[in-house]
PDB file of C-alpha atoms in Angstrom:
ATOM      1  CA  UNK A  15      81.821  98.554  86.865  1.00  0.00           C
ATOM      2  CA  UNK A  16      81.567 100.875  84.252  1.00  0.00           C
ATOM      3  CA  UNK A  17      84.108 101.153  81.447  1.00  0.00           C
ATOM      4  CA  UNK A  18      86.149 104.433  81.490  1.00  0.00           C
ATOM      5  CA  UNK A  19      85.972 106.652  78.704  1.00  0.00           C
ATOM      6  CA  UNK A  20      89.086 107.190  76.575  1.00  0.00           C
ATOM      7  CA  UNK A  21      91.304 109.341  77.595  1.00  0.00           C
ATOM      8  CA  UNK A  22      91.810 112.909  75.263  1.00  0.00           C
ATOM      9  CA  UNK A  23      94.330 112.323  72.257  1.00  0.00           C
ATOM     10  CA  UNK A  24      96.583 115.176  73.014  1.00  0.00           C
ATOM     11  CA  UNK A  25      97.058 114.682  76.593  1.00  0.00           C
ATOM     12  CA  UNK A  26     100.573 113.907  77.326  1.00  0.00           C
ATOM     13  CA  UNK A  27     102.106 110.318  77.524  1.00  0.00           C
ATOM     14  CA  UNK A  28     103.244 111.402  81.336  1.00  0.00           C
ATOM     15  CA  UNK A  29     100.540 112.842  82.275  1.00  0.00           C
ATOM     16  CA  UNK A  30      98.791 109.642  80.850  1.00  0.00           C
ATOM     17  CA  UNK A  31     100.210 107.364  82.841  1.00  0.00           C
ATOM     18  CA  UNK A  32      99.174 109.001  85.704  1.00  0.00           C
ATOM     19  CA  UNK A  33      95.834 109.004  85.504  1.00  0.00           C
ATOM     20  CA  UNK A  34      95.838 105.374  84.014  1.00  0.00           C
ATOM     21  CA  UNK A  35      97.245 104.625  87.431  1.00  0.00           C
ATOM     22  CA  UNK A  36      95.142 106.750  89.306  1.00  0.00           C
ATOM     23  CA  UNK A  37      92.219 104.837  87.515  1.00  0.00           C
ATOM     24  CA  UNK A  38      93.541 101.647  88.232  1.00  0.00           C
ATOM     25  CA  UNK A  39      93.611 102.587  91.826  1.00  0.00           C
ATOM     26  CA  UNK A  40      90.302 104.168  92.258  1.00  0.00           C
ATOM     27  CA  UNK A  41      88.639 100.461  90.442  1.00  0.00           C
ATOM     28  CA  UNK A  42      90.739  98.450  92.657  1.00  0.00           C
ATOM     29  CA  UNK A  43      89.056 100.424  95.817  1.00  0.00           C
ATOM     30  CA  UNK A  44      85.316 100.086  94.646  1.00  0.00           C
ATOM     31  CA  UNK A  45      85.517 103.686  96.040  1.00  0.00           C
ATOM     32  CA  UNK A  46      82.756 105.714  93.852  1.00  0.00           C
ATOM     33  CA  UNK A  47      83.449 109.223  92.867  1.00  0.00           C
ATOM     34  CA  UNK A  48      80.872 109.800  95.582  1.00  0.00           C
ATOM     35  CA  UNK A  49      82.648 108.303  98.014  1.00  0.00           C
ATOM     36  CA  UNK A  50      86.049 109.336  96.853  1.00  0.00           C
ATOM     37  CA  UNK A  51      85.094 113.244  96.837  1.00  0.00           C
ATOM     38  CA  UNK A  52      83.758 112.747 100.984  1.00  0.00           C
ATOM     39  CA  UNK A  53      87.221 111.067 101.845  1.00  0.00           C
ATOM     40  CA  UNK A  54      89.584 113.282  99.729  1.00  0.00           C
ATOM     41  CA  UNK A  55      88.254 116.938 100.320  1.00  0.00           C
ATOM     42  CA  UNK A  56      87.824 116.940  96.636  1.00  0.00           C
ATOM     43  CA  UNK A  57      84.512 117.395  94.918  1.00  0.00           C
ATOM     44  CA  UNK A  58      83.259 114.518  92.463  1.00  0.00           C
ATOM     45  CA  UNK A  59      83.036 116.840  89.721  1.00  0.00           C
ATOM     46  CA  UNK A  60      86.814 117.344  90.528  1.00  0.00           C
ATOM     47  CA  UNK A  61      87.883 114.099  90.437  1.00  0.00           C
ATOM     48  CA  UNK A  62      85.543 113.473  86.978  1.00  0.00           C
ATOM     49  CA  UNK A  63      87.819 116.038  85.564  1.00  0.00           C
ATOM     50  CA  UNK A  64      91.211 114.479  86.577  1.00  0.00           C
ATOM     51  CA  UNK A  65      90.212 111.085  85.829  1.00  0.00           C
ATOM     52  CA  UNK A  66      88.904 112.191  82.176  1.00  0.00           C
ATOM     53  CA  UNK A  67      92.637 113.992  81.920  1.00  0.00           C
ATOM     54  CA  UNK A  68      90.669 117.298  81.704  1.00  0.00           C
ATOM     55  CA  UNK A  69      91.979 118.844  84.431  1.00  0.00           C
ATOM     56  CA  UNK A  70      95.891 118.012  86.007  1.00  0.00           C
ATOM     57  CA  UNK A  71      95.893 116.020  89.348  1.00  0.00           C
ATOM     58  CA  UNK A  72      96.914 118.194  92.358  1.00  0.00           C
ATOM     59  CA  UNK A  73      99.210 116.667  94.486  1.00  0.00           C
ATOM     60  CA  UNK A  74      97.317 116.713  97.192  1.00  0.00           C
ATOM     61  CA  UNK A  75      94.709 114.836  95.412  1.00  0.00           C
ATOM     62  CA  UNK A  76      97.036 112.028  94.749  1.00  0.00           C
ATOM     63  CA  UNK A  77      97.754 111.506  98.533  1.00  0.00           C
ATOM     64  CA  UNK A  78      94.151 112.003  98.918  1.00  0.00           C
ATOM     65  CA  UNK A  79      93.507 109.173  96.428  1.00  0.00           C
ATOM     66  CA  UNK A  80      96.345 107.149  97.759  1.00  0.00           C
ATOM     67  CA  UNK A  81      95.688 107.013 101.473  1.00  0.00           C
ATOM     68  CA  UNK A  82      91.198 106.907 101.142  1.00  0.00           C
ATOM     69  CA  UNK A  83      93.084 103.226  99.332  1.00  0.00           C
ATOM     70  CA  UNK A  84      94.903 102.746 101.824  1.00  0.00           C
ATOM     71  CA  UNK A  85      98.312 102.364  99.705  1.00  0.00           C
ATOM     72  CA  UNK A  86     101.946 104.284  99.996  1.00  0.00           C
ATOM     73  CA  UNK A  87     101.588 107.227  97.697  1.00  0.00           C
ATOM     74  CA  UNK A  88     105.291 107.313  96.924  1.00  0.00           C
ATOM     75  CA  UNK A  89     105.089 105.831  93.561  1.00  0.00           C
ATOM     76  CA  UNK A  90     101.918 107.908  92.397  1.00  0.00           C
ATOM     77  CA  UNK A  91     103.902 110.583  93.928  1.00  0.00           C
ATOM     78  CA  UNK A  92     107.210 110.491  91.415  1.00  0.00           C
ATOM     79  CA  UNK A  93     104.310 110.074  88.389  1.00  0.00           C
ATOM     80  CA  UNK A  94     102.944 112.919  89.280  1.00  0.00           C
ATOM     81  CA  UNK A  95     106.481 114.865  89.849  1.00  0.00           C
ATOM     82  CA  UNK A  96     107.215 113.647  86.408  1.00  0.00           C
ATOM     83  CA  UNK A  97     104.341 114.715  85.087  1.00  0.00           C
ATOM     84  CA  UNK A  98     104.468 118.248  86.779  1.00  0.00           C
ATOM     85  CA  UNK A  99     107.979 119.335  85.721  1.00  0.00           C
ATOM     86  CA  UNK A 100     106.975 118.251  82.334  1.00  0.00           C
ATOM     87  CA  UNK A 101     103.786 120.956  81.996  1.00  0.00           C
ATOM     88  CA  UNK A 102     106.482 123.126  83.572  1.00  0.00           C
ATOM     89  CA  UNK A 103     109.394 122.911  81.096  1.00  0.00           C
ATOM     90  CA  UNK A 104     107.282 123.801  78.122  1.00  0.00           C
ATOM     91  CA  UNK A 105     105.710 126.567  79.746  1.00  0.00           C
ATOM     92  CA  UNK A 106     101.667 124.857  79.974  1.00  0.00           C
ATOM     93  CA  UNK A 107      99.336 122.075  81.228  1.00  0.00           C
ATOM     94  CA  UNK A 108      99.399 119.207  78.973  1.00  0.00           C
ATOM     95  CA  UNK A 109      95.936 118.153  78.020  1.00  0.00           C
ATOM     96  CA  UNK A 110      93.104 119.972  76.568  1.00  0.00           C
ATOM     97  CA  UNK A 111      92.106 123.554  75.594  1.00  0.00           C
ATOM     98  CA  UNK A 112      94.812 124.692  78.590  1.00  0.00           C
ATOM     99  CA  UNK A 113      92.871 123.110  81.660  1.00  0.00           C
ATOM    100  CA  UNK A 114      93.389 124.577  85.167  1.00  0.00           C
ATOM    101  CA  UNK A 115      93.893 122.531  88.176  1.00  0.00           C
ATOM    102  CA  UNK A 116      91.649 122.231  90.768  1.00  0.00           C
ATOM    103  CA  UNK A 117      93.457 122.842  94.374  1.00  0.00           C
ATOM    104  CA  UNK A 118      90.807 121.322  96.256  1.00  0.00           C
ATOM    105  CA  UNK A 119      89.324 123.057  99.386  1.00  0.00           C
ATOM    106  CA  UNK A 120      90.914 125.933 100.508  1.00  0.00           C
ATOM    107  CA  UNK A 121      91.320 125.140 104.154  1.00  0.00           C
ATOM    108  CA  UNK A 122      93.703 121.935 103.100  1.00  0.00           C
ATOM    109  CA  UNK A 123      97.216 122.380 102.832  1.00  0.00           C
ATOM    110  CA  UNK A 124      99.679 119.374 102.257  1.00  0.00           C
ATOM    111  CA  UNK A 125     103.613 120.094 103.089  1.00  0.00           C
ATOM    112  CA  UNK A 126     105.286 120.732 100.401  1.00  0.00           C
ATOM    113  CA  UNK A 127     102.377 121.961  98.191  1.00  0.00           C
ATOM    114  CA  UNK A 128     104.773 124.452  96.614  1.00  0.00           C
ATOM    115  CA  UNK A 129     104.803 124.336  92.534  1.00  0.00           C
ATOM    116  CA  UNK A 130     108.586 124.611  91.231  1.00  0.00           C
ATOM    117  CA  UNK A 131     108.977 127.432  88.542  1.00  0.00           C
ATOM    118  CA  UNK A 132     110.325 126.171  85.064  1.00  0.00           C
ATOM    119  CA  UNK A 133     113.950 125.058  84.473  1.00  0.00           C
ATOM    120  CA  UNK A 134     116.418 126.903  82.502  1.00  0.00           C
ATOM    121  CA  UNK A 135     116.161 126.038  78.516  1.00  0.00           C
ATOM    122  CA  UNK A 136     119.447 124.525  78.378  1.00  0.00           C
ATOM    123  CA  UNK A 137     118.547 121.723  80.775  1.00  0.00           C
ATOM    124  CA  UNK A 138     114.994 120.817  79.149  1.00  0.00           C
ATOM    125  CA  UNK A 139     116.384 117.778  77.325  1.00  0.00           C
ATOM    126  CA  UNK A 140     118.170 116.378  80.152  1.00  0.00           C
ATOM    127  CA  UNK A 141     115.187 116.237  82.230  1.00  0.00           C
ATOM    128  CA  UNK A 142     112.904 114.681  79.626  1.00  0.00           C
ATOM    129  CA  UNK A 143     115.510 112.067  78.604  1.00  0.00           C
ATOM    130  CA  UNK A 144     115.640 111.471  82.939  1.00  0.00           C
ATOM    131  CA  UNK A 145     111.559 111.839  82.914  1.00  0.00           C
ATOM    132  CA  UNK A 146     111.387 109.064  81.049  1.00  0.00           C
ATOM    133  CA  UNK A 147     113.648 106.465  82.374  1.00  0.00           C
ATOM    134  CA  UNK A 148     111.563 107.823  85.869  1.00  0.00           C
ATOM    135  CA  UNK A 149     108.090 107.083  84.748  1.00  0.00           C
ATOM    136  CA  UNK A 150     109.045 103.423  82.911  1.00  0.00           C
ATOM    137  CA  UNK A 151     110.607 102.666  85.956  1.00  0.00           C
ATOM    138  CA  UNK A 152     108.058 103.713  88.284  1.00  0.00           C
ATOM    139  CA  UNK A 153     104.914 102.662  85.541  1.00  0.00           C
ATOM    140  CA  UNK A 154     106.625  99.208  86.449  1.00  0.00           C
ATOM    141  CA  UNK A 155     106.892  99.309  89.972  1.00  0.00           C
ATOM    142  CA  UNK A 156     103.406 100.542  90.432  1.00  0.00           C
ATOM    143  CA  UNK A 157     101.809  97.430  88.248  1.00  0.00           C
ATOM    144  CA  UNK A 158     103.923  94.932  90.232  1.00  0.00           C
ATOM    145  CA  UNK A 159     103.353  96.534  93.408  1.00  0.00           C
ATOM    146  CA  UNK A 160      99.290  97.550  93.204  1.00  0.00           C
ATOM    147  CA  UNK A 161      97.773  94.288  93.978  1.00  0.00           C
ATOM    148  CA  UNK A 162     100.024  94.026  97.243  1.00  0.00           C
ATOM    149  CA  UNK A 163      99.778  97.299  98.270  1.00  0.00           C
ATOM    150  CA  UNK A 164      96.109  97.186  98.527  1.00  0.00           C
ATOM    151  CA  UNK A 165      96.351  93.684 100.464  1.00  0.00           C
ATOM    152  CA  UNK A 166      99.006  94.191 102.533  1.00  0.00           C
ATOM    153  CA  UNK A 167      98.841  97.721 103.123  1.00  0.00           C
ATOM    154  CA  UNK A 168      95.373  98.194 103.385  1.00  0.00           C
ATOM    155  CA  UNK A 169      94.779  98.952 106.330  1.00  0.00           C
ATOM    156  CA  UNK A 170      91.162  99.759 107.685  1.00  0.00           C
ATOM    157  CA  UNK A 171      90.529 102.733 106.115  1.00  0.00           C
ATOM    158  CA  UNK A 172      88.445 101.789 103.147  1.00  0.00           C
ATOM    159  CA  UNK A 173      85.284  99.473 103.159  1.00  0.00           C
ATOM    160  CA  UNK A 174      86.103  95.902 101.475  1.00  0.00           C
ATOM    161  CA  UNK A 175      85.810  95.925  97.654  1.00  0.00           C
ATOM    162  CA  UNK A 176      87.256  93.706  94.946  1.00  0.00           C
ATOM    163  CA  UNK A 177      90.618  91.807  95.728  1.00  0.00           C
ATOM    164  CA  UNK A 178      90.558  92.928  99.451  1.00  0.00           C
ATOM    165  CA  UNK A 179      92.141  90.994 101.709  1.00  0.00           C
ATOM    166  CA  UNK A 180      90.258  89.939 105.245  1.00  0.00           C
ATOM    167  CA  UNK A 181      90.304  93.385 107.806  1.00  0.00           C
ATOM    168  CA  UNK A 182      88.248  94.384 110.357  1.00  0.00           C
ATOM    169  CA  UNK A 183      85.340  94.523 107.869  1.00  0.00           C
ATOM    170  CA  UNK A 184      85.412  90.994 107.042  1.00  0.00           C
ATOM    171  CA  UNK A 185      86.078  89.910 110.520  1.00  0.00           C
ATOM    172  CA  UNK A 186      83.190  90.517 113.396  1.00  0.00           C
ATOM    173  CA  UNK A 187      84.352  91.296 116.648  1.00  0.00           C
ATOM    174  CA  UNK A 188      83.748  87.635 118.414  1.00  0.00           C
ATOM    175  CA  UNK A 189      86.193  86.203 115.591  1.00  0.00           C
ATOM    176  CA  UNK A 190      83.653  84.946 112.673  1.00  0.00           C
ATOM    177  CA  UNK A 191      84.728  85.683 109.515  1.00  0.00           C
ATOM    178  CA  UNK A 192      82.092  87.624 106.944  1.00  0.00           C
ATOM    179  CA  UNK A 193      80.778  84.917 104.042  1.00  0.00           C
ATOM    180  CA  UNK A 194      79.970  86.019 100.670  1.00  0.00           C
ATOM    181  CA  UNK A 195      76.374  84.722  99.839  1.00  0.00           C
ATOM    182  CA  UNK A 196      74.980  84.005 103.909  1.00  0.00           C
ATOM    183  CA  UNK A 197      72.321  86.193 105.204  1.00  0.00           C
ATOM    184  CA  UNK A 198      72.772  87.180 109.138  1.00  0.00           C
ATOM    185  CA  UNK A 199      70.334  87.926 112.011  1.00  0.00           C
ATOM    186  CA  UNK A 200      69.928  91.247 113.377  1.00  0.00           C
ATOM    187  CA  UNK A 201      69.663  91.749 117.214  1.00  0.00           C
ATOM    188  CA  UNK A 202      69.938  95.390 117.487  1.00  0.00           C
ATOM    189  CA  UNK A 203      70.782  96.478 121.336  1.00  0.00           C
ATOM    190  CA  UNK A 204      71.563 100.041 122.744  1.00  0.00           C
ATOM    191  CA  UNK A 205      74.757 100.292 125.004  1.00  0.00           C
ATOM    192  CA  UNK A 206      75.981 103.559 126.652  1.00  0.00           C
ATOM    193  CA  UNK A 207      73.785 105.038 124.078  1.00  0.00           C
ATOM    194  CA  UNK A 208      74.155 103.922 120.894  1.00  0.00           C
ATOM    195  CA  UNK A 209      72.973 100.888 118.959  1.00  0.00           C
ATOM    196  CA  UNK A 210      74.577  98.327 118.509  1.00  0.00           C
ATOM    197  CA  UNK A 211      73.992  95.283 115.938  1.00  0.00           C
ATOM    198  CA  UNK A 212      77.122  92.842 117.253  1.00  0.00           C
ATOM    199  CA  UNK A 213      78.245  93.094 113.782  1.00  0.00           C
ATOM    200  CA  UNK A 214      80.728  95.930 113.476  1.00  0.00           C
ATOM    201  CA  UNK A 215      81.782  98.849 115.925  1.00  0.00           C
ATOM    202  CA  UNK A 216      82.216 101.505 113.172  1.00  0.00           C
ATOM    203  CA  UNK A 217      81.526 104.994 113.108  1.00  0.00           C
ATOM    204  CA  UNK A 218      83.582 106.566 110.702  1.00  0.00           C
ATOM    205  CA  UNK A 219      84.105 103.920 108.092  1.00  0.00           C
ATOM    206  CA  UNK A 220      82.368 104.722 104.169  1.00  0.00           C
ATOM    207  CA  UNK A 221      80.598 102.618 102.337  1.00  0.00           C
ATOM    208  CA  UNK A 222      79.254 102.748  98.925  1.00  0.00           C
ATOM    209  CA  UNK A 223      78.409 100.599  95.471  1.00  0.00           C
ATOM    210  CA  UNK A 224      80.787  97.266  95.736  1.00  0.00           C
ATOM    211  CA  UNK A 225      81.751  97.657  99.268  1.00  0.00           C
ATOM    212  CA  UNK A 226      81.139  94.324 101.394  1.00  0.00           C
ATOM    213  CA  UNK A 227      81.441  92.569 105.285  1.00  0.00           C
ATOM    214  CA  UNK A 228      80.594  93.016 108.665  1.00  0.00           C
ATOM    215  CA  UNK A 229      80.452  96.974 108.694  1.00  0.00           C
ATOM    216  CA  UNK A 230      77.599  96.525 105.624  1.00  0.00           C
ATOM    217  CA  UNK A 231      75.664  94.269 108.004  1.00  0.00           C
ATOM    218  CA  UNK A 232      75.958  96.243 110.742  1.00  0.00           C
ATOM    219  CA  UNK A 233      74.108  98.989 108.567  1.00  0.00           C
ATOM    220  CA  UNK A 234      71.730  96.996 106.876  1.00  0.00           C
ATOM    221  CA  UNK A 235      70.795  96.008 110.457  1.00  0.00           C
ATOM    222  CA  UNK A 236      70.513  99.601 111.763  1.00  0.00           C
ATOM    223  CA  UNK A 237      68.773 100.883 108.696  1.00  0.00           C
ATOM    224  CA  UNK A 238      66.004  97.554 109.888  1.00  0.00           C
ATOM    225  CA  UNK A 239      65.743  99.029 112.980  1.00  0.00           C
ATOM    226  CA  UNK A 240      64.889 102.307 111.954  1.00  0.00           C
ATOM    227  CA  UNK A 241      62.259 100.930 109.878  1.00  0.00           C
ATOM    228  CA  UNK A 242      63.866 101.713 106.477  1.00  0.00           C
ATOM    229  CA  UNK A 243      64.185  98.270 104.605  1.00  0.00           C
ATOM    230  CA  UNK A 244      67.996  97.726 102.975  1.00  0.00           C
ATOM    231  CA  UNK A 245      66.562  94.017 101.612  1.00  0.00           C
ATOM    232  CA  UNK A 246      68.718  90.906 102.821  1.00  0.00           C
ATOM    233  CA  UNK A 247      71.066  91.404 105.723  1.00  0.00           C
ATOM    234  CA  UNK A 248      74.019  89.792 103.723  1.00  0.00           C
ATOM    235  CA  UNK A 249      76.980  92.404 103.881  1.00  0.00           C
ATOM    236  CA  UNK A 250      76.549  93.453 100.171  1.00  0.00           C
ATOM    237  CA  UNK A 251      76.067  97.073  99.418  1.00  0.00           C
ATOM    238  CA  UNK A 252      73.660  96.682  96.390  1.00  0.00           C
ATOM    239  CA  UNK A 253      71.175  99.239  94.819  1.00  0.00           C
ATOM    240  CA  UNK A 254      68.427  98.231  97.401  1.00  0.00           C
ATOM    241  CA  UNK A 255      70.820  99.105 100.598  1.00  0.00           C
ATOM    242  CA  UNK A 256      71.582 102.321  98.434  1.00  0.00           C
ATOM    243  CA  UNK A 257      68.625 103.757  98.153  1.00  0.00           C
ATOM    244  CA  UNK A 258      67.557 102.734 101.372  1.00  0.00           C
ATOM    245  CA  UNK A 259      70.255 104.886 102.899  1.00  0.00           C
ATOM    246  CA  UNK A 260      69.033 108.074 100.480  1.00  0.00           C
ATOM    247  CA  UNK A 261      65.903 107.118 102.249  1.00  0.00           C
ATOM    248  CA  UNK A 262      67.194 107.139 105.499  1.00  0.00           C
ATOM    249  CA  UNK A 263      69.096 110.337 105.182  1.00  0.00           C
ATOM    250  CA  UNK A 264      66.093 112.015 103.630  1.00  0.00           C
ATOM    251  CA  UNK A 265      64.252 111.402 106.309  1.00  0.00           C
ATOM    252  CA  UNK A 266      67.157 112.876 109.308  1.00  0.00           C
ATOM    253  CA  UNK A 267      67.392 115.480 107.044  1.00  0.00           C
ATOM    254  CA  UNK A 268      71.787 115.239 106.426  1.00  0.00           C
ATOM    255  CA  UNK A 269      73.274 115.485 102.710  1.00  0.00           C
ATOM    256  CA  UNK A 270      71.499 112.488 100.512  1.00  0.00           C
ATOM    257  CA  UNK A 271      74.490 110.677  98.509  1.00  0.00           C
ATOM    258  CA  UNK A 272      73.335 106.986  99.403  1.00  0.00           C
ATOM    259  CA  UNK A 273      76.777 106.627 101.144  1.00  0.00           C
ATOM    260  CA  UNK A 274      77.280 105.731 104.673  1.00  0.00           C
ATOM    261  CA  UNK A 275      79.826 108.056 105.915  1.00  0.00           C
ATOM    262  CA  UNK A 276      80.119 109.575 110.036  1.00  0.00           C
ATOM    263  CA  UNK A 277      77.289 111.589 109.590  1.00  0.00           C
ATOM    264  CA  UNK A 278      74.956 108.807 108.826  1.00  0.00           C
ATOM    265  CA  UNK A 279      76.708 106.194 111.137  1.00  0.00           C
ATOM    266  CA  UNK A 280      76.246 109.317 113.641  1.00  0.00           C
ATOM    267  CA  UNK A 281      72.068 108.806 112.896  1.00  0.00           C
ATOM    268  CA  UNK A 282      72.333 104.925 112.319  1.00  0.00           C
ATOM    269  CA  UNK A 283      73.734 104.862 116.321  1.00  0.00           C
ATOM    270  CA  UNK A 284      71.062 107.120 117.496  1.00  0.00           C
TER     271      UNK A 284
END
């Protein structure tokens, strides 16, 4: 995985922290931007931007974030509160060269997407000395509570990546459990329709770079039978099963990001 780039010198220790966590997040996912931009509603640019800290985070981006992980978004939540009535009590965004935040796509609205106007003067000092004690508080919370979250709180939404624990993706539907490093056959049937491998019922899951199990079988297996090679039918979503899926979506003619998303499971099934 590629290192991140450092983060701008001016931008604000809150705002900081934030997007450290956000980061952390995103790595602990094996989410790409790619993928991350399909399952948020924000573009890839976008999320380049907040995760450089050259742009603030919209809220709605951090529940975005938060659920395509599969984790509580509370405590990403109060960093980004922090954060927010921070940019508002002096009056700008924190960062660089006065960025401007990126609301996502127009049609999404999140409750309580309402920005609070800036306190009075007199109570600036209060709520930085309370800011504080809020984001070392919740800074600790989050580090103790990541790995967990994305084990026990997982849920199904995102493929398997690093340090996931076993789902639906790494267990087939007779019971067998997915194993790193063994290569499976491929007896591709069609029922009420659609094709079916025996591997993996999805339709809507994503995967991308990192992800891993049964559902990456089950595509490797469908990309065979459409005649577009994805290498070894072994679960792991390398460069070869990549660019076999730009291949395969090249030639149905939907968007070509190399990530298997419900359009592509949509033609995969066919």
């Amino acid at each position: 995985m590629a290192r991140w780039a450092e983060l701008p010198a001016g931008l604000d220790r809150r705002e900081r922290q934030l997007v450290v966590q956000l980061r952390r997040l995103k790595d602990h996912s094996g989410l790409s931007l790619s993928a991350l931009g399909a399952r948020t509603g924000y573009s890839r640019s976008s999320w380049e931007r907040y995760l450089s800290g050259r742009a603030p985070v919209p809220r709605a981006a951090v529940i975005g974030l938060a659920e395509a992980c599969g984790v509580d978004p509370t405590r990403l939540l109060a960093l980004h509160e922090v954060a927010t009535e921070h940019r508002a009590a002096d009056g700008h965004s924190t960062g660089t060269a006065q960025p401007v935040a990126d609301t996502g796509p127009a049609s999404r609205s999140w409750p309580g997407e309402h920005p609070e106007p800036p306190g009075p003067p007199a109570g600036r000092r209060r709520r930085a000395v309370a800011a504080a004690l809020l984001v070392g508080a919740v800074a600790l919370g989050f580090a103790v509570g990541l790995t967990t979250g994305l084990v026990a709180g997982s849920g199904t939404r995102a493929a398997a990546g690093p340090g996931r624990a076993d789902g639906p993706d790494l267990v087939r539907p007779d019971g067998e459990r997915w194993r790193r490093g063994a290569e499976h056959t491929c007896r591709v049937r069609r029922a009420e329709g659609l094709l079916h491998a025996g591997h993996s019922r999805e339709r809507t899951a994503y995967l991308d770079i990192n992800s891993s199990g049964w559902h990456v079988v089950e595509a490797q297996c469908l990309l065979r039978r459409h005649g577009v090679d994805p290498g070894a039918v072994d679960g792991l979503y390398g460069p070869v099963v990549q660019e076999a899926v730009r291949r395969f979506q090249a030639a149905r003619r939907i968007p070509v990001d190399g990530v298997v998303g419900p359009d592509t499971w949509g033609e995969l099934r066919r």
